[in-house]
Amino acid sequence: MSRKRVVVAGLGDVGILTAIRLTRRFDVVGISVKPGLVSGQELGVRLARPSDWARDYWIPFDRFRRLDGVRTLQARLTGVDLNARTVFARRDDGSGDGATVTEPYDALVICTGVSNGFWRRPTVQSAAEIGAELRAAHKRLAAADSIIVVGGGAAAITSAANLATTWPDKRIDLYYPGERALAEYHPRIWRRVHDRLTHLNVNLHPGHRAAIINGFAGDEITGGPVHWSTGQPPASADAVLWAIGRVRPNTDWLPPDLLDERGFVVVTPELRVPGHRGVFAVGDVAASDSLRSSARNRGDALVARNIRAEFDDRPLRALRTPGRRWGSLFGIQPEGLEVFLPTGQAFRLPPWSVDRVVMPWIVRWGMYRGVRENRPLV
């Protein structure tokens, strides 16, 4: 009996983990605009220490051992025929007239993620273009004597902290709209993060909401003054990093009846798209809950399990969510890795455990099932 075919639409953080979990039982086809994993995680490390970031978060597909059995296509998704169970995409040959790709499926996993700033965009890029983009952002900030970070979420926090750690002589100002940042995290976490940022001499400015002009999405590092809709005088710096959470789901290739009012994919608690057997969505693109937490709570494992269950006519399981965001906020630092829990507690892993246990064994072997030595890309 021939094996079922699963198309994984999007090979970011969640897409790769999903494909890895499916490849032993199914014929898996992965479609991505990038030639490898280009993670949306740890923006601060990406900007401040791009070589360190690339080692762990920019990994060509051929380095993942369990993707050896996955057929990966670098192409831009253009549509889906749900009745014919076929996905359409277009390769980019540089001329704007790339070949059309047609991929039939028995099951489809939608994990195309979201666009958010210049670091998460659904554009087709070569390895050289990705490397050039990483270096350009780093050089832009390295040349600035003063930097404004706008935003109150995790991307803004990690950016302010890592920029201040790498360049302690720069003036770093963090502006956020509420009385505290990290509103989706436990309040105890913000108190701890506040103390860390203060210790790093980051200047904190609560109650500042940026006035966004002409639909600016924050997808570039700018200069010039920042104006505030909350009435404060404009603020200026040599470079302005916008981490304002203007998240846009990458769903323009999907029929509107699959989407909610914001463009995210509607799913059941089992992460299945209602009314379409064999179609699932997971990660930031899926409207699983208010925090879209299937991206961070083993949603990939649940989808892989439910696809197997659906083909075997077994009951599907529902996603269990923690109710608050959690995880690392600063990334790997010289003093180790600090992880914040949904309950507000935190624990720190010492540097030796990160280097010798967490990254090589828990991440590269445990999560990814083996990653070959990664050549320097930046």
Coordinates of C-alpha atoms in Angstrom, one line a residue:
M1 CA 0.0 0.0 0.0
S2 CA 1.4 3.4 -1.0
R3 CA 2.2 5.9 1.7
K4 CA 0.1 8.9 2.3
R5 CA 1.4 12.3 1.3
V6 CA 1.5 15.2 3.7
V7 CA 2.3 18.7 2.5
V8 CA 3.7 21.0 5.2
A9 CA 3.1 24.6 4.0
G10 CA 5.8 26.6 5.7
L11 CA 9.1 25.4 7.2
G12 CA 9.8 27.8 10.0
D13 CA 10.3 26.8 13.6
V14 CA 7.0 24.8 13.9
G15 CA 6.9 23.6 10.3
I16 CA 10.3 21.9 10.5
L17 CA 9.4 20.1 13.8
T18 CA 6.1 19.0 12.3
A19 CA 7.8 17.6 9.2
I20 CA 10.4 15.8 11.3
R21 CA 7.6 14.1 13.3
L22 CA 5.8 12.9 10.2
T23 CA 8.6 11.7 7.9
R24 CA 8.9 8.2 9.2
R25 CA 5.3 7.2 8.3
F26 CA 4.4 9.5 5.5
D27 CA 5.8 11.0 2.3
V28 CA 6.3 14.6 3.3
V29 CA 6.7 17.6 1.1
G30 CA 7.8 20.9 2.7
I31 CA 7.3 24.2 0.9
S32 CA 9.2 27.3 2.1
V33 CA 10.3 30.7 0.8
K34 CA 13.7 30.2 2.5
P35 CA 16.5 27.6 1.8
G36 CA 16.6 26.6 5.5
L37 CA 15.3 27.4 8.9
V38 CA 15.4 31.2 9.4
S39 CA 13.9 31.4 12.9
G40 CA 11.8 34.3 14.1
Q41 CA 13.1 33.7 17.6
E42 CA 15.6 35.7 19.7
L43 CA 15.6 39.0 17.8
G44 CA 18.0 40.6 20.2
V45 CA 20.7 38.1 19.7
R46 CA 20.2 38.2 16.0
L47 CA 20.8 42.0 16.0
A48 CA 23.6 42.2 18.5
R49 CA 25.5 38.9 17.8
P50 CA 24.4 37.7 14.4
S51 CA 27.1 35.0 14.2
D52 CA 25.9 33.4 17.4
W53 CA 22.3 33.7 16.3
A54 CA 23.0 32.1 12.9
R55 CA 24.7 29.1 14.6
D56 CA 21.4 28.1 16.3
Y57 CA 18.6 29.7 14.3
W58 CA 19.7 29.9 10.6
I59 CA 20.2 26.3 9.5
P60 CA 20.0 25.0 5.9
F61 CA 17.6 22.2 5.5
D62 CA 20.3 19.7 4.5
R63 CA 21.7 20.0 8.0
F64 CA 18.7 18.3 9.5
R65 CA 19.1 14.6 9.5
R66 CA 15.4 13.8 9.7
L67 CA 14.6 16.0 6.8
D68 CA 16.7 13.7 4.5
G69 CA 13.4 11.9 3.7
V70 CA 11.5 15.2 3.1
R71 CA 11.2 16.7 -0.3
T72 CA 11.7 20.4 0.2
L73 CA 10.7 23.0 -2.3
Q74 CA 11.7 26.7 -2.2
A75 CA 8.7 28.4 -3.6
R76 CA 6.0 31.0 -2.7
L77 CA 2.6 29.5 -2.0
T78 CA -0.1 30.9 -4.3
G79 CA -3.3 28.9 -3.6
V80 CA -5.0 25.7 -2.6
D81 CA -7.9 23.7 -4.1
L82 CA -9.5 22.0 -1.1
N83 CA -11.8 19.9 -3.2
A84 CA -9.0 18.6 -5.4
R85 CA -6.6 18.4 -2.3
T86 CA -3.9 20.3 -4.2
V87 CA -1.5 23.1 -3.2
F88 CA -0.1 25.6 -5.7
A89 CA 3.1 27.6 -5.5
R90 CA 5.5 29.4 -7.7
R91 CA 9.3 29.1 -7.8
D92 CA 11.3 32.3 -7.9
D93 CA 14.0 32.2 -10.6
G94 CA 14.9 35.9 -10.2
S95 CA 13.0 37.0 -13.3
G96 CA 9.5 37.2 -11.6
D97 CA 8.3 34.5 -14.0
G98 CA 9.1 31.3 -12.0
A99 CA 7.6 27.9 -12.7
T100 CA 4.3 26.9 -11.2
V101 CA 4.4 24.1 -8.6
T102 CA 1.4 21.7 -8.1
E103 CA 1.5 19.4 -5.1
P104 CA -1.4 17.0 -4.3
Y105 CA -1.8 15.9 -0.7
D106 CA -3.7 13.5 1.6
A107 CA -3.1 15.8 4.5
L108 CA -2.1 19.5 4.6
V109 CA -0.5 21.3 7.5
I110 CA -0.7 25.1 7.3
C111 CA 2.2 26.6 9.3
T112 CA 3.1 29.7 7.2
G113 CA 3.5 31.9 10.3
V114 CA 3.2 35.6 10.4
S115 CA 5.0 38.7 9.2
N116 CA 6.4 40.9 11.9
G117 CA 9.0 43.6 11.2
F118 CA 11.9 43.2 8.9
W119 CA 13.0 39.9 10.7
R120 CA 9.9 37.9 9.8
R121 CA 8.8 38.4 6.1
P122 CA 7.4 35.8 3.7
T123 CA 9.8 36.8 0.9
V124 CA 11.8 34.3 -1.2
Q125 CA 15.5 34.7 -0.4
S126 CA 18.7 33.0 -1.2
A127 CA 21.3 32.1 1.5
A128 CA 23.4 35.0 0.4
E129 CA 20.5 37.5 0.7
I130 CA 19.6 36.2 4.2
G131 CA 23.3 36.6 5.3
A132 CA 23.5 40.1 3.8
E133 CA 20.3 41.1 5.6
L134 CA 21.6 39.9 9.0
R135 CA 24.9 41.8 8.5
A136 CA 23.2 45.0 7.4
A137 CA 20.9 45.2 10.4
H138 CA 23.8 44.6 12.8
K139 CA 26.0 47.2 11.1
R140 CA 23.2 49.8 11.1
L141 CA 22.9 49.4 14.9
A142 CA 26.6 49.1 15.5
A143 CA 27.1 52.5 13.9
A144 CA 24.5 54.2 16.1
D145 CA 25.5 56.0 19.3
S146 CA 21.9 56.0 20.4
I147 CA 19.1 53.6 19.8
I148 CA 15.3 53.7 20.5
V149 CA 13.4 50.5 20.8
V150 CA 9.7 50.9 20.4
G151 CA 7.4 48.1 21.8
G152 CA 6.4 46.3 24.9
G153 CA 6.5 42.6 23.9
A154 CA 9.2 40.0 23.9
A155 CA 10.9 41.2 20.7
A156 CA 11.4 44.7 22.2
I157 CA 12.6 43.4 25.5
T158 CA 15.2 41.0 24.0
S159 CA 16.4 43.6 21.6
A160 CA 16.9 46.3 24.3
A161 CA 18.7 43.9 26.6
N162 CA 21.0 42.4 24.1
L163 CA 21.9 45.7 22.5
A164 CA 22.7 47.1 25.9
T165 CA 24.8 44.0 26.7
T166 CA 26.8 44.1 23.5
W167 CA 27.2 47.9 23.4
P168 CA 27.2 49.2 27.0
D169 CA 28.4 52.6 25.9
K170 CA 25.4 53.3 23.6
R171 CA 22.3 55.1 24.9
I172 CA 19.4 52.6 24.7
D173 CA 15.8 53.8 25.3
L174 CA 12.9 51.4 25.5
Y175 CA 9.4 53.0 25.0
Y176 CA 6.3 50.9 25.6
P177 CA 2.6 51.8 25.8
G178 CA 1.5 50.4 29.1
E179 CA 2.5 50.9 32.7
R180 CA 4.5 47.7 32.3
A181 CA 5.8 45.8 29.3
L182 CA 5.2 42.1 28.7
A183 CA 1.5 42.3 29.4
E184 CA 0.9 38.7 28.2
Y185 CA 3.4 37.4 30.8
H186 CA 3.0 36.9 34.5
P187 CA 3.4 40.3 36.3
R188 CA 6.3 38.7 38.4
I189 CA 8.3 38.3 35.2
W190 CA 8.1 41.9 34.3
R191 CA 9.4 42.9 37.8
R192 CA 12.4 40.7 37.2
V193 CA 13.0 41.9 33.6
H194 CA 12.6 45.5 34.8
D195 CA 15.4 45.1 37.2
R196 CA 17.6 43.4 34.6
L197 CA 17.1 46.2 32.1
T198 CA 17.7 48.9 34.7
H199 CA 21.0 47.1 35.7
L200 CA 22.0 47.3 32.0
N201 CA 21.3 51.1 32.0
V202 CA 18.4 50.8 29.5
N203 CA 16.2 53.9 29.9
L204 CA 12.6 52.8 30.4
H205 CA 9.7 55.0 29.2
P206 CA 6.2 53.6 30.1
G207 CA 3.0 55.1 28.8
H208 CA 4.4 55.9 25.3
R209 CA 2.3 54.7 22.3
A210 CA 3.9 55.5 19.0
A211 CA 1.9 57.4 16.4
I212 CA 2.1 55.3 13.2
I213 CA 1.9 57.3 10.1
N214 CA 0.7 56.2 6.7
G215 CA 0.3 52.6 7.7
F216 CA 4.0 52.1 8.6
A217 CA 4.4 48.5 9.7
G218 CA 7.8 48.8 11.4
D219 CA 9.5 46.7 8.9
E220 CA 12.8 48.7 8.8
I221 CA 15.2 50.3 11.1
T222 CA 14.7 54.1 10.8
G223 CA 16.2 57.3 12.0
G224 CA 14.6 60.6 12.8
P225 CA 12.1 61.5 15.6
V226 CA 9.4 59.2 17.0
H227 CA 6.1 60.8 17.6
W228 CA 3.7 59.7 20.3
S229 CA -0.1 59.5 20.2
T230 CA -0.1 59.7 24.0
G231 CA 1.0 63.3 23.9
Q232 CA 4.7 63.3 25.0
P233 CA 7.3 65.3 23.0
P234 CA 8.9 63.5 20.1
A235 CA 12.0 61.4 20.9
S236 CA 15.1 61.0 18.6
A237 CA 18.0 58.6 18.2
D238 CA 20.5 57.6 15.6
A239 CA 18.5 54.4 15.0
V240 CA 14.9 53.4 15.8
L241 CA 14.0 49.7 16.1
W242 CA 10.3 49.1 15.7
A243 CA 9.1 46.0 17.6
I244 CA 5.4 47.1 17.8
G245 CA 3.7 43.8 17.2
R246 CA 2.2 44.6 13.9
V247 CA 1.7 40.9 13.2
R248 CA 0.1 39.9 9.9
P249 CA -0.7 36.3 9.1
N250 CA 0.8 34.9 6.0
T251 CA -2.5 33.6 4.6
D252 CA -3.0 35.5 1.4
W253 CA -2.8 32.2 -0.5
L254 CA -5.8 30.7 1.4
P255 CA -9.5 31.0 0.8
P256 CA -11.2 33.6 3.0
D257 CA -13.7 31.2 4.5
L258 CA -10.8 29.4 6.3
L259 CA -9.8 32.6 8.1
D260 CA -11.1 34.7 11.0
E261 CA -11.7 38.4 10.9
R262 CA -7.9 39.1 11.3
G263 CA -6.8 36.7 8.7
F264 CA -5.6 33.8 11.0
V265 CA -6.6 30.2 10.2
V266 CA -9.7 29.1 12.2
V267 CA -9.0 25.7 13.9
T268 CA -10.8 23.4 16.3
P269 CA -9.1 22.6 19.7
E270 CA -7.5 19.7 17.8
L271 CA -5.9 22.2 15.4
R272 CA -8.0 20.8 12.5
V273 CA -9.5 23.2 10.0
P274 CA -13.3 22.9 10.4
G275 CA -15.1 21.1 7.6
H276 CA -11.9 19.9 5.8
R277 CA -10.8 16.5 6.8
G278 CA -7.0 16.1 6.7
V279 CA -6.3 19.9 6.9
F280 CA -4.6 21.3 10.0
A281 CA -3.0 24.6 11.0
V282 CA -0.4 25.1 13.7
G283 CA 1.9 27.8 15.0
D284 CA 1.4 31.6 14.9
V285 CA -0.8 31.4 11.8
A286 CA -3.4 29.3 13.7
A287 CA -6.2 31.0 15.7
S288 CA -6.0 28.3 18.4
D289 CA -6.5 30.7 21.3
S290 CA -5.9 34.4 22.1
L291 CA -2.2 33.9 22.4
R292 CA -2.0 31.5 19.3
S293 CA 0.0 29.3 21.7
S294 CA 0.2 26.2 19.5
A295 CA 3.5 27.8 18.3
R296 CA 5.1 27.3 21.7
N297 CA 3.3 24.4 23.5
R298 CA 4.2 21.3 21.5
G299 CA 1.6 22.1 18.8
D300 CA 3.8 20.3 16.3
A301 CA 3.6 17.1 18.2
L302 CA -0.1 17.4 18.6
V303 CA -0.7 17.9 14.8
A304 CA 1.6 15.0 13.9
R305 CA -0.3 12.8 16.4
N306 CA -3.7 13.9 15.1
I307 CA -2.8 13.4 11.5
R308 CA -1.9 9.8 12.3
A309 CA -5.0 9.4 14.4
E310 CA -7.2 10.8 11.6
F311 CA -5.8 8.3 9.0
D312 CA -6.3 5.5 11.6
D313 CA -9.9 6.6 12.5
R314 CA -8.9 7.2 16.1
P315 CA -10.0 10.1 18.3
L316 CA -8.0 13.3 18.0
R317 CA -6.6 15.2 21.0
A318 CA -7.0 18.8 21.9
L319 CA -4.4 21.4 22.5
R320 CA -3.6 22.3 26.2
T321 CA -2.6 25.9 26.7
P322 CA -0.9 27.5 29.7
G323 CA -2.9 30.8 29.6
R324 CA 0.2 33.0 29.6
R325 CA 3.2 33.4 27.5
W326 CA 6.5 31.9 28.7
G327 CA 10.0 31.0 27.6
S328 CA 13.4 32.7 27.2
L329 CA 13.3 36.5 27.0
F330 CA 17.1 37.3 26.7
G331 CA 18.4 34.3 24.7
I332 CA 21.7 32.6 25.5
Q333 CA 24.0 34.9 27.4
P334 CA 27.5 34.5 28.8
E335 CA 26.0 33.7 32.2
G336 CA 23.7 31.0 30.7
L337 CA 20.1 30.8 29.7
E338 CA 17.2 32.1 31.8
V339 CA 13.8 30.6 31.2
F340 CA 10.6 32.2 32.5
L341 CA 7.6 30.0 33.4
P342 CA 3.8 30.7 33.0
T343 CA 3.6 30.9 36.8
G344 CA 6.1 33.7 37.0
Q345 CA 9.0 31.7 38.3
A346 CA 12.3 31.6 36.4
F347 CA 15.3 29.3 36.4
R348 CA 18.7 29.7 35.0
L349 CA 20.7 27.1 33.2
P350 CA 24.5 27.6 33.6
P351 CA 26.7 28.1 30.5
W352 CA 28.3 24.7 30.6
S353 CA 24.8 23.0 30.6
V354 CA 23.7 25.1 27.6
D355 CA 26.8 24.4 25.6
R356 CA 27.1 20.7 26.5
V357 CA 23.6 19.5 27.2
V358 CA 20.8 21.8 26.2
M359 CA 21.8 22.8 22.6
P360 CA 23.6 19.6 21.5
W361 CA 21.4 17.0 23.2
I362 CA 18.0 18.5 24.0
V363 CA 17.6 20.8 21.0
R364 CA 19.7 19.3 18.2
W365 CA 19.1 15.6 19.0
G366 CA 16.0 15.7 21.1
M367 CA 13.9 18.2 19.2
Y368 CA 15.4 18.1 15.7
R369 CA 16.5 14.4 15.8
G370 CA 20.0 15.3 14.7
V371 CA 21.6 18.4 13.1
R372 CA 24.8 18.1 11.2
E373 CA 27.7 20.5 11.9
N374 CA 26.6 23.9 10.7
R375 CA 29.0 25.8 8.6
P376 CA 29.4 29.5 9.4
L377 CA 26.8 31.5 7.4
V378 CA 27.4 35.0 8.7

